[in-house]
XYZ file of C-alpha atoms in Angstrom:
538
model
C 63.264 1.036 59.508
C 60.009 -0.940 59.345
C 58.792 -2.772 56.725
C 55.294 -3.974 56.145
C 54.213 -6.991 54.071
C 51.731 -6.470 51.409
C 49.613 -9.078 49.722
C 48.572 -8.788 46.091
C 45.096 -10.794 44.324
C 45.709 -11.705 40.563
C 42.809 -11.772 38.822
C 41.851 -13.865 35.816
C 42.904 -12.897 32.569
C 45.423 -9.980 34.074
C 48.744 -9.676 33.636
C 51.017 -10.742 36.410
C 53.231 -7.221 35.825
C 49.979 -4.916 35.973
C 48.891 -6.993 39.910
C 52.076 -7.440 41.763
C 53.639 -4.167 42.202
C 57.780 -4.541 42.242
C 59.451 -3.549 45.232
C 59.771 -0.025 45.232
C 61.814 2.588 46.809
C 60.549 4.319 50.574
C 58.369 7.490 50.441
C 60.595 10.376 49.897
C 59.858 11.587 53.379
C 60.977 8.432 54.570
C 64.522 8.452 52.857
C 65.094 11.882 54.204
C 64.905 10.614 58.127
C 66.580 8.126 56.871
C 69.737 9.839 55.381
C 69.516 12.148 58.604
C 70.055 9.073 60.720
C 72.515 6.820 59.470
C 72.367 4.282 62.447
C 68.808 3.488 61.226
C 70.071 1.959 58.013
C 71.881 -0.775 59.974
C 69.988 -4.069 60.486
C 67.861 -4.215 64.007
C 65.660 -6.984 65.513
C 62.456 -6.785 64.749
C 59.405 -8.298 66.819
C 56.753 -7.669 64.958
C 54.735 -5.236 62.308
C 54.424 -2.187 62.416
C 52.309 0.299 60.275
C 52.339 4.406 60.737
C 49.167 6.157 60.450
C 50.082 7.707 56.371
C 50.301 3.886 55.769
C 47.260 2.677 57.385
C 45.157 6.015 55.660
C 46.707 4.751 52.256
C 45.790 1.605 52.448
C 42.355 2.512 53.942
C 41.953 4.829 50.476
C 43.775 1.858 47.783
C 40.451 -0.301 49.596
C 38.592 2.298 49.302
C 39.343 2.908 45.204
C 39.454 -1.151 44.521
C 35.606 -1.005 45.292
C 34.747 1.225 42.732
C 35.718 -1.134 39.596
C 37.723 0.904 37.977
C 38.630 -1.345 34.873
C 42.318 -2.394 33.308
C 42.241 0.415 30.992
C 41.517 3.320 33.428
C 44.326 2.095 35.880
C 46.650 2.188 32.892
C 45.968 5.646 32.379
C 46.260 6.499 35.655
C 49.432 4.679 36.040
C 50.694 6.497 32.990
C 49.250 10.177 34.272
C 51.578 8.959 37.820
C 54.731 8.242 35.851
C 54.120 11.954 33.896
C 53.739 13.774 37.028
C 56.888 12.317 38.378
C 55.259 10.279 41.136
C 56.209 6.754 42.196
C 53.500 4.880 42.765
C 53.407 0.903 43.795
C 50.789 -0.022 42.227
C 47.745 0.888 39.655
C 45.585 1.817 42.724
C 48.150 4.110 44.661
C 48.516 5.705 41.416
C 44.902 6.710 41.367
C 44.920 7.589 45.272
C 48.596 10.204 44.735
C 46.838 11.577 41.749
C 44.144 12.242 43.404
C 45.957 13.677 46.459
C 47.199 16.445 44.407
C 44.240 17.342 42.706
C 44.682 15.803 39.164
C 41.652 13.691 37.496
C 43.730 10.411 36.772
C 41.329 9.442 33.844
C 41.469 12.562 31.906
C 42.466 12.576 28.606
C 46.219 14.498 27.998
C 46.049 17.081 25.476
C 48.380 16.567 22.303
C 50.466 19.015 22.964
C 51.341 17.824 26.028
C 51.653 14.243 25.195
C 54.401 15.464 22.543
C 56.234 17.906 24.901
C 56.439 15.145 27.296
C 57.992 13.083 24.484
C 60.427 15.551 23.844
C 61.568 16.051 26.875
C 62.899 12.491 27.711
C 66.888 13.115 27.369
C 67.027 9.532 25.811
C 63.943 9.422 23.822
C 63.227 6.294 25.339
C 58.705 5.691 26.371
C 58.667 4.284 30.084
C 56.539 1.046 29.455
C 54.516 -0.345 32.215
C 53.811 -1.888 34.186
C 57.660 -2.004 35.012
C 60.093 -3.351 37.700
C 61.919 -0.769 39.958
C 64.904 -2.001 41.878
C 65.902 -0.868 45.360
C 69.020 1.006 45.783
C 71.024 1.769 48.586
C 69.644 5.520 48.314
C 66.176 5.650 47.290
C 65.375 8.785 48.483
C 68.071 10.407 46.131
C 66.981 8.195 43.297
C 63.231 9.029 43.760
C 64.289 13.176 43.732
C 66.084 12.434 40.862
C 63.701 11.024 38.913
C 60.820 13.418 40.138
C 63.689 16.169 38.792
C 64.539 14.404 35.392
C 60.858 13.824 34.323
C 59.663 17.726 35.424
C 62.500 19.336 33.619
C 61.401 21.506 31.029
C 63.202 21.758 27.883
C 64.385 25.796 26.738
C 63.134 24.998 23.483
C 59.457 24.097 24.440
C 58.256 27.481 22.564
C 59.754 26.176 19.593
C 58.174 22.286 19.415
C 54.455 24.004 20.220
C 54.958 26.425 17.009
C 56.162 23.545 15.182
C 53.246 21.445 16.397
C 50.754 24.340 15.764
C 51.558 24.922 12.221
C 51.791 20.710 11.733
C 48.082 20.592 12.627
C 47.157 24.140 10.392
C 48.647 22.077 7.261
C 47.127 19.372 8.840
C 43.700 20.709 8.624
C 44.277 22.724 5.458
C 44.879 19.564 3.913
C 41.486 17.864 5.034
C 39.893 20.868 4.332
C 41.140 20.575 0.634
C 40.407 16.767 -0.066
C 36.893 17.610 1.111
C 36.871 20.745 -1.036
C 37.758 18.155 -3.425
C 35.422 15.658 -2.605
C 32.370 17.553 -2.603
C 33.649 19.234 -6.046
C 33.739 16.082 -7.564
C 31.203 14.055 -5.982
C 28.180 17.017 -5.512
C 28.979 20.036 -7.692
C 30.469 18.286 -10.705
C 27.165 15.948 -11.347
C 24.896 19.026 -10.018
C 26.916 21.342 -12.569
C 25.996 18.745 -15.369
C 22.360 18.043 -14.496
C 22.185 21.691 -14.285
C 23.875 22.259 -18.007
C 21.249 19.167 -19.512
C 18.308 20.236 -18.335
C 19.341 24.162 -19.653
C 20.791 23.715 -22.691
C 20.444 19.914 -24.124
C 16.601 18.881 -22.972
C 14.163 19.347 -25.833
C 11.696 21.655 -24.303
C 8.241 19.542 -24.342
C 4.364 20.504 -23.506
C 2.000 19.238 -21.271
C -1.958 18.856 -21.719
C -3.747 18.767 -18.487
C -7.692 17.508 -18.192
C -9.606 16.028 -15.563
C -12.671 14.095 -15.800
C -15.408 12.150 -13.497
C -16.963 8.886 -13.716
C -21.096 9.406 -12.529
C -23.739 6.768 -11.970
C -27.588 7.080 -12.914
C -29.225 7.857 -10.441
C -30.815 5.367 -8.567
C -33.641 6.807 -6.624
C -34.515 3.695 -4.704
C -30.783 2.747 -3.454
C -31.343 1.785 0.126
C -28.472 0.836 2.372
C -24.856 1.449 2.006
C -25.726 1.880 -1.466
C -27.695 5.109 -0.965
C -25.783 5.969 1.744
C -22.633 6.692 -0.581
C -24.390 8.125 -3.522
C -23.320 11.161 -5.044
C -20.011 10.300 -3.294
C -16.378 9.755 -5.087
C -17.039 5.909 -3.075
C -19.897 5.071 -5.166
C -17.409 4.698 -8.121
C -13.904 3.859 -6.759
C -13.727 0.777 -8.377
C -14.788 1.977 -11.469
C -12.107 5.156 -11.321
C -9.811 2.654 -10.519
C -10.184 0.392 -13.282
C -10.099 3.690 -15.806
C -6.841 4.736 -14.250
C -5.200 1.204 -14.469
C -6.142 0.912 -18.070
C -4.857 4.444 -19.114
C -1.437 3.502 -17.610
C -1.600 0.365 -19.322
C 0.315 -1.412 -22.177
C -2.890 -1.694 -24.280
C -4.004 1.750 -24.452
C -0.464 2.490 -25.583
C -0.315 0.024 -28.354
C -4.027 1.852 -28.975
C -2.268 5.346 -28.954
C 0.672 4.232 -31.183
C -1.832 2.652 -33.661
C -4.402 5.545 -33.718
C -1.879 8.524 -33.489
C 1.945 7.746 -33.914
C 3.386 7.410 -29.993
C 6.576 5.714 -30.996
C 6.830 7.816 -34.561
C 6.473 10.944 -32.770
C 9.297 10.728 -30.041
C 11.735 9.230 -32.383
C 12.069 12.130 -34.298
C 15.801 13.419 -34.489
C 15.682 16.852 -33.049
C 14.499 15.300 -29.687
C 17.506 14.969 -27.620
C 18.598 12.015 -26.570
C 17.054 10.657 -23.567
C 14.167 11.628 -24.275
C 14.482 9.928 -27.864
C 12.794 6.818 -28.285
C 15.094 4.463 -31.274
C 13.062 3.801 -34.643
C 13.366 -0.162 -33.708
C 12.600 -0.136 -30.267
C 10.223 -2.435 -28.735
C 7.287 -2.193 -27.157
C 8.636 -2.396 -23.771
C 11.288 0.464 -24.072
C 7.878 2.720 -25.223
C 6.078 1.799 -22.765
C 8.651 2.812 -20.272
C 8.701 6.197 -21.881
C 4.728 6.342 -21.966
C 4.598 5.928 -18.506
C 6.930 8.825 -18.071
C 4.625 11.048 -20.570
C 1.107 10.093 -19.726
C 0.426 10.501 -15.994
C -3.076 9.744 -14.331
C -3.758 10.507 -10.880
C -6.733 10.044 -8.766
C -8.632 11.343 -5.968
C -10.499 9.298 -3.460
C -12.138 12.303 -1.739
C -13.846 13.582 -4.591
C -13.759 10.904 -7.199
C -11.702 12.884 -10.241
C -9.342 11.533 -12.405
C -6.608 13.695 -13.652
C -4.349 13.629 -16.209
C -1.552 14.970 -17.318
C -0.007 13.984 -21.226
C 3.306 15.243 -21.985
C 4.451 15.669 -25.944
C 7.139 17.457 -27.713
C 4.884 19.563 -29.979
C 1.474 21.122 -28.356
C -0.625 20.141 -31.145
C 0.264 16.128 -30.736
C -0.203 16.811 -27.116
C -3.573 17.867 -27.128
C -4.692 14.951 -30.170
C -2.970 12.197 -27.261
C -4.856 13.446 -24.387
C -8.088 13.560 -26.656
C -7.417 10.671 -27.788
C -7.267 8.981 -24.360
C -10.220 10.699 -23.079
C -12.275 8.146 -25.740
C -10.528 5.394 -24.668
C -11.748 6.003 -21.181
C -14.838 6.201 -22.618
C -15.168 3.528 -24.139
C -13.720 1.863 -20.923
C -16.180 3.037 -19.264
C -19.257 2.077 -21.610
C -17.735 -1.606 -21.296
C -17.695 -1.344 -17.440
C -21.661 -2.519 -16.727
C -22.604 -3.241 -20.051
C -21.924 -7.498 -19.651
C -23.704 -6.853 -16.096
C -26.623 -5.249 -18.016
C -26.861 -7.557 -21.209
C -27.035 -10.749 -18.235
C -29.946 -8.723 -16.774
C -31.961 -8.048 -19.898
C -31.037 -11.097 -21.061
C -32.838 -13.394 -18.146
C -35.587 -11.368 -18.010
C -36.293 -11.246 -21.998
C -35.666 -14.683 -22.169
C -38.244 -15.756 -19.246
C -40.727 -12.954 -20.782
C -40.599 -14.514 -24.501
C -40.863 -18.144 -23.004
C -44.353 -16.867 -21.072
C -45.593 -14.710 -24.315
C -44.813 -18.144 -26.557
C -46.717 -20.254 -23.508
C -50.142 -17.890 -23.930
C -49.746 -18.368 -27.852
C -49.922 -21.926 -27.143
C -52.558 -22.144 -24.752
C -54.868 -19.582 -26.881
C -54.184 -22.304 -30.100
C -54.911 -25.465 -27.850
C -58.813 -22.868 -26.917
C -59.136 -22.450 -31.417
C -58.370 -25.891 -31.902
C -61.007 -27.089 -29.217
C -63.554 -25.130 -30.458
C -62.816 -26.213 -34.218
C -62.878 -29.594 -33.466
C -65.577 -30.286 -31.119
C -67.459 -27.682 -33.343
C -68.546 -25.386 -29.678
C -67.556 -21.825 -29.594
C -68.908 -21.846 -26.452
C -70.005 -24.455 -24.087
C -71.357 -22.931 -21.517
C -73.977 -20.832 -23.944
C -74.348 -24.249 -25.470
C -75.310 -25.820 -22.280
C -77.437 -22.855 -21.619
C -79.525 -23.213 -24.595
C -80.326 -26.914 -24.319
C -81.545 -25.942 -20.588
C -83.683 -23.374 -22.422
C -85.029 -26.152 -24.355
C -85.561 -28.643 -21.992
C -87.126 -26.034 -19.490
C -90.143 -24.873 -22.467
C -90.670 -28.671 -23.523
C -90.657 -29.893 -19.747
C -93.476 -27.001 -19.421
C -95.364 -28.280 -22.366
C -95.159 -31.356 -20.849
C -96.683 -30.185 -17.751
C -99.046 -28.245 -19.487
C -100.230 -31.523 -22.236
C -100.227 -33.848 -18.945
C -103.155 -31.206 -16.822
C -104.525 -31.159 -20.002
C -104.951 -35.199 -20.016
C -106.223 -35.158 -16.503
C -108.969 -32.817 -17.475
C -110.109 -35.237 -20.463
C -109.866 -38.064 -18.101
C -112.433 -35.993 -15.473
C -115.475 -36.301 -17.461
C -117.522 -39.221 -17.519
C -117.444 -39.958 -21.224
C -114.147 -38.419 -22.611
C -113.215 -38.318 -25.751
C -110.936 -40.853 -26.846
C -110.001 -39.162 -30.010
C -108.571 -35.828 -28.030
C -107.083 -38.189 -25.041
C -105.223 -40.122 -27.357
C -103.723 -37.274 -29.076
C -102.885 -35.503 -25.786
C -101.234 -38.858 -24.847
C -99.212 -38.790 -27.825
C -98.035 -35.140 -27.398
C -96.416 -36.748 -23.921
C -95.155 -39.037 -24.851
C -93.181 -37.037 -28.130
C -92.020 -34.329 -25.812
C -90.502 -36.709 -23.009
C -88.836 -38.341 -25.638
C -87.751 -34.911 -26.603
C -86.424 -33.790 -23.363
C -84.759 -37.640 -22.818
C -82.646 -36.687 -26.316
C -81.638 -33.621 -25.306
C -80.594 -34.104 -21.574
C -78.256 -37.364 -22.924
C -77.168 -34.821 -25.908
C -75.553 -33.048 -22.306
C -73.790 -36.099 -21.086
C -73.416 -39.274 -23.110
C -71.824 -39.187 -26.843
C -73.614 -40.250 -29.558
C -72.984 -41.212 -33.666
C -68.686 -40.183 -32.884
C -69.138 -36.787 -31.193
C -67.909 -36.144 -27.839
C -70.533 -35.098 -25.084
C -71.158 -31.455 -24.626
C -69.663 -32.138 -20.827
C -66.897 -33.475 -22.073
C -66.282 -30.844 -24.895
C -66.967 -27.891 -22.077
C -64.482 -29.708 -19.622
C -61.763 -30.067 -22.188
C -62.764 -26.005 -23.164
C -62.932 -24.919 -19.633
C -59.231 -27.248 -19.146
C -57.678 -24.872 -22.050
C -59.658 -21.276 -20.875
C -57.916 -21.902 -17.154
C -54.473 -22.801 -19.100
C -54.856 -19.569 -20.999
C -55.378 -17.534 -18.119
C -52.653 -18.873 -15.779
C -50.300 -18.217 -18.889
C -51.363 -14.805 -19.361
C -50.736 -14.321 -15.643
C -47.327 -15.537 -15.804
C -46.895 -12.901 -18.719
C -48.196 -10.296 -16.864
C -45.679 -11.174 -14.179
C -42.792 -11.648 -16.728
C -43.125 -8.083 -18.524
C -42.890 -6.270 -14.706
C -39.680 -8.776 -14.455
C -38.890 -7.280 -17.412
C -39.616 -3.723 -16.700
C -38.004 -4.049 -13.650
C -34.626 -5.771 -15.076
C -34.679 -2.727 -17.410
C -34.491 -0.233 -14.374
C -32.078 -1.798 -12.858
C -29.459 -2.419 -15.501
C -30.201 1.749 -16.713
C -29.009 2.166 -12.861
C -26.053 0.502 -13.744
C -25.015 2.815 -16.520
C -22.331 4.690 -15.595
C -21.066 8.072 -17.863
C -17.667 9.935 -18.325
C -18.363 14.009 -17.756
C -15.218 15.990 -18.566
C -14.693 18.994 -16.120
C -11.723 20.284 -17.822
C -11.075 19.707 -21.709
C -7.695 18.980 -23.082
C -6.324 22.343 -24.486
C -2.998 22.911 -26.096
C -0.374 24.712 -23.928
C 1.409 27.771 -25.997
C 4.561 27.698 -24.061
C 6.763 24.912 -22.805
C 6.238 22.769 -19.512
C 9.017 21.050 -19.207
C 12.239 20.741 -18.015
C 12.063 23.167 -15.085
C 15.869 24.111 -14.998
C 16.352 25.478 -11.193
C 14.084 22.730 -9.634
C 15.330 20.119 -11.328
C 19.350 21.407 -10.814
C 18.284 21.866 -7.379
C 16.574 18.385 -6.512
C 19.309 16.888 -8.092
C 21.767 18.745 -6.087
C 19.706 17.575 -2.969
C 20.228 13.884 -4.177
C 23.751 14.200 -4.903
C 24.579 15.667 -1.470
C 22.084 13.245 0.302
C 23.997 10.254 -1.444
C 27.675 11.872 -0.311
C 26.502 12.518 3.087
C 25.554 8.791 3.566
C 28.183 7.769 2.064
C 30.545 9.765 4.354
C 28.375 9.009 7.392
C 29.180 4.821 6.468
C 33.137 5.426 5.664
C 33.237 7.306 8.960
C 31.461 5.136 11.168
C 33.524 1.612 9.813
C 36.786 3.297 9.936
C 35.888 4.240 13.667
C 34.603 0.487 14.451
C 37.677 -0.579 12.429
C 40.014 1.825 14.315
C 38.769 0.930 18.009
């Protein structure tokens, strides 16, 4: 009989049982010529090695499987699925290669049934552990058939164990099915069942006023830019919807409310049940809580409406709050611009009063002038003395031709040429006083230049302030346009009217949303428990 040497790798971190295979009995095939020939079983010389062509195939196929990298586990099973089957393998790998011989997947998974039959049928009730030593006998051929016979026998009361096994795993299930019966009876239905029974029978049926009002702008007819490019839309007052909203749903018009119409004294009456009660001494932040529940104010970008939604126990206190409310907004929304107005008016008021005082001035320095100097005005004065001056200078002209014509004759008369020579002399005198009456000052009185340079110094004050007023009341004017485009107004599209029949609770959508929850919560729940028992379990 030949014997061939085999060679075996351990690899790190395996056990040395599962990567040396113990030295096995022959092939079955091989014990049979062997027990037909019994002068082969006595010791020959041997020369060398010697491998048949089964060998050489199986150990082409073992090479042939150890490429694939089949892990630890899987050659387990399949050394397992072997030792079931009543093969004999030598190691992990020619387990997978006689398994697969005969047609049998080594890594499938063995049915429960099976795995418990199997169990039962071991005469000593003893699990074969492996990887496991198998010692060579004398006859292992007949040992091999043996085994192959012991493991394959079938027990006469298989029928019985799968019955038993059946009706073991229909209790088995009966019994999950229950404690999730259970479960969801106690977990889903149980809290649905008393939602369901509140919102029938204990909720105090209340009443809900619905309105909805807009916030407009004055129109602005010369808006230019983005400014006239959203008016007229819901954009144009966003900010100041906004702001409206955010002070309805605040803690001030609340504390308003409660002052001006009894919040708190209304919902902590005693026939309101008691979660929607609010407790005669509780504070201001457990009613605001319920005030936000009660008074809801939505808004709507697209077309710029605020709604709301007020939510008493009586109709009649339901309609007074939402009224109520509606004046606070508008109030709200009086206050919006009016500080942005009042800065406008205010600047432009101030600079027009300053101007109007300035003119008032300048007009007193012109009276006092005139008053003083005793001109009304100096450029008539100045045109009179010219007046003067021009009819003496031509009396002068004329007295002086008349001197040159008593001079011509030969004997004039001295008499008439004297008194020609005196009316000269008197009217250059004349027209000497009266041109330095123009320009030089004389016995404490100013000059009639000076006094029409100091008049005509006041006159161009005057007018340059009454420009500056002129300019100041279209400042004005103009600041007054601007801040009435800045007005904004509160229309009401749809009034606050009392409902006649109750709003709230809804009964079947509320049991049924909270039915949702409850089974939402239990499913996640479940989903968690199952998922760490699995990571726990593997």
């Amino acid at each position: 009989m030949t014997t061939k040497a085999r060679k075996y790798r351990l690899k790190r971190g395996q056990p040395l049982a599962d990567a040396v295979a113990p030295a096995e009995a022959a092939p079955v095939e091989t014990a049979k010529v062997d027990a037909a020939e019994p002068s082969a079983a006595k010791p020959q010389a041997q020369t060398g090695e010697l491998s048949s062509a089964a060998e050489v195939a199986s150990e082409t196929e073992i090479a042939a499987i150890r490429k694939e990298g089949l892990t630890g586990r899987q050659l387990r099973m399949a050394r397992r699925a072997a030792q079931k089957h009543g093969l004999a393998p030598t190691s992990d790998f020619d387990a997978v290669r006689l398994l697969r011989s005969r047609g049998i997947d080594p890594f499938r998974r063995a049915p429960m049934l099976e795995l418990v039959s199997n169990q039962q049928d071991s005469p000593s009730g003893e699990q074969i552990q492996l990887p496991q030593t198998m010692v060579r006998s004398a006859a292992p051929a007949t040992q091999a058939l043996a085994s192959t016979q012991t493991q394959v026998e079938i027990p006469s009361n298989q029928a019985d164990e799968i019955f038993r096994i059946q009706r073991d795993i229909a209790a088995r299930r009966r019994r999950k099915t229950m404690l999730l019966l259970a479960r969801l009876a106690v977990f889903v239905l149980l809290p649905t069942l008393m939602a369901g029974w509140y919102f029938g029978v204990i909720a105090t049926s209340t009443y809900a006023t619905k309105s909805e009002f807009v916030i407009q702008q004055a129109d602005s007819a010369g808006a230019t830019g983005l400014g006239g490019l959203f008016q007229g839309t819901g954009l144009a007052v966003q900010q100041d919807s906004t702001t409206v909203q955010s002070y309805l749903q605040s803690r001030d018009a609340m504390m308003r409310l409660d002052a001006d119409k009894g919040f708190k004294a209304h919902f902590s009456q005693d026939w309101i049940d008691p979660i929607q009660r609010l407790q005669p001494d509780a504070s201001n932040e457990d009613a605001y809580r319920l005030y936000q529940r009660n008074v809801k104010v939505g808004f709507d970008p697209t077309e710029g409406i605020l709604k709301m939604e007020v939510i008493a126990a009586e109709p009649r206190v339901s309609q007074d709050f939402a009224e109520a409310l509606i004046g606070y907004a508008e109030e709200q929304v009086d206050n919006l611009t009016q500080r942005l107005r009042e800065d406008q008016m205010a600047g432009a008021m101030e600079s027009y009063e300053g101007a109007e005082q300035k003119v008032r001035d300048a007009q007193q320095q012109v009276l006092d002038l005139q008053e003083e100097l005793g001109v009304l005005d100096p450029v008539t004065e100045t045109g009179a003395i010219m007046n003067q001056i021009s009819n003496f200078e031509l009396q002068l002209y004329e007295k002086q031709l008349q001197l040159e014509q008593l001079k011509a004759n030969a004997r004039p008369n001295l008499a008439r040429v004297s008194g020609v020579q005196g009316d000269i002399t008197r009217l250059e005198a004349l027209i000497d006083n009266l041109r330095s009456s123009m320009t030089e000052s004389g016995t404490g009185e100013a000059s009639l230049a000076r006094i029409s340079g100091q008049l005509r110094i006041a006159e161009a004050e005057l007018t340059t302030r009454q420009l500056l007023l002129q300019q100041a009341a279209q400042q004005l004017e103009m600041a007054r346009i601007e801040a009435n485009r800045q007005v904004r107004y509160m229309a009401i599209g749809v009034r606050p009217v009392a409902p006649d029949e109750p709003t709230y609770p809804r009964a079947f959508e509320n049991t049924l949303l909270a039915f949702l929850i409850f089974a939402g919560i239990y499913l996640m729940v479940s989903l968690t428990a199952s998922v760490l028992r699995e990571q726990i379990s593997s």
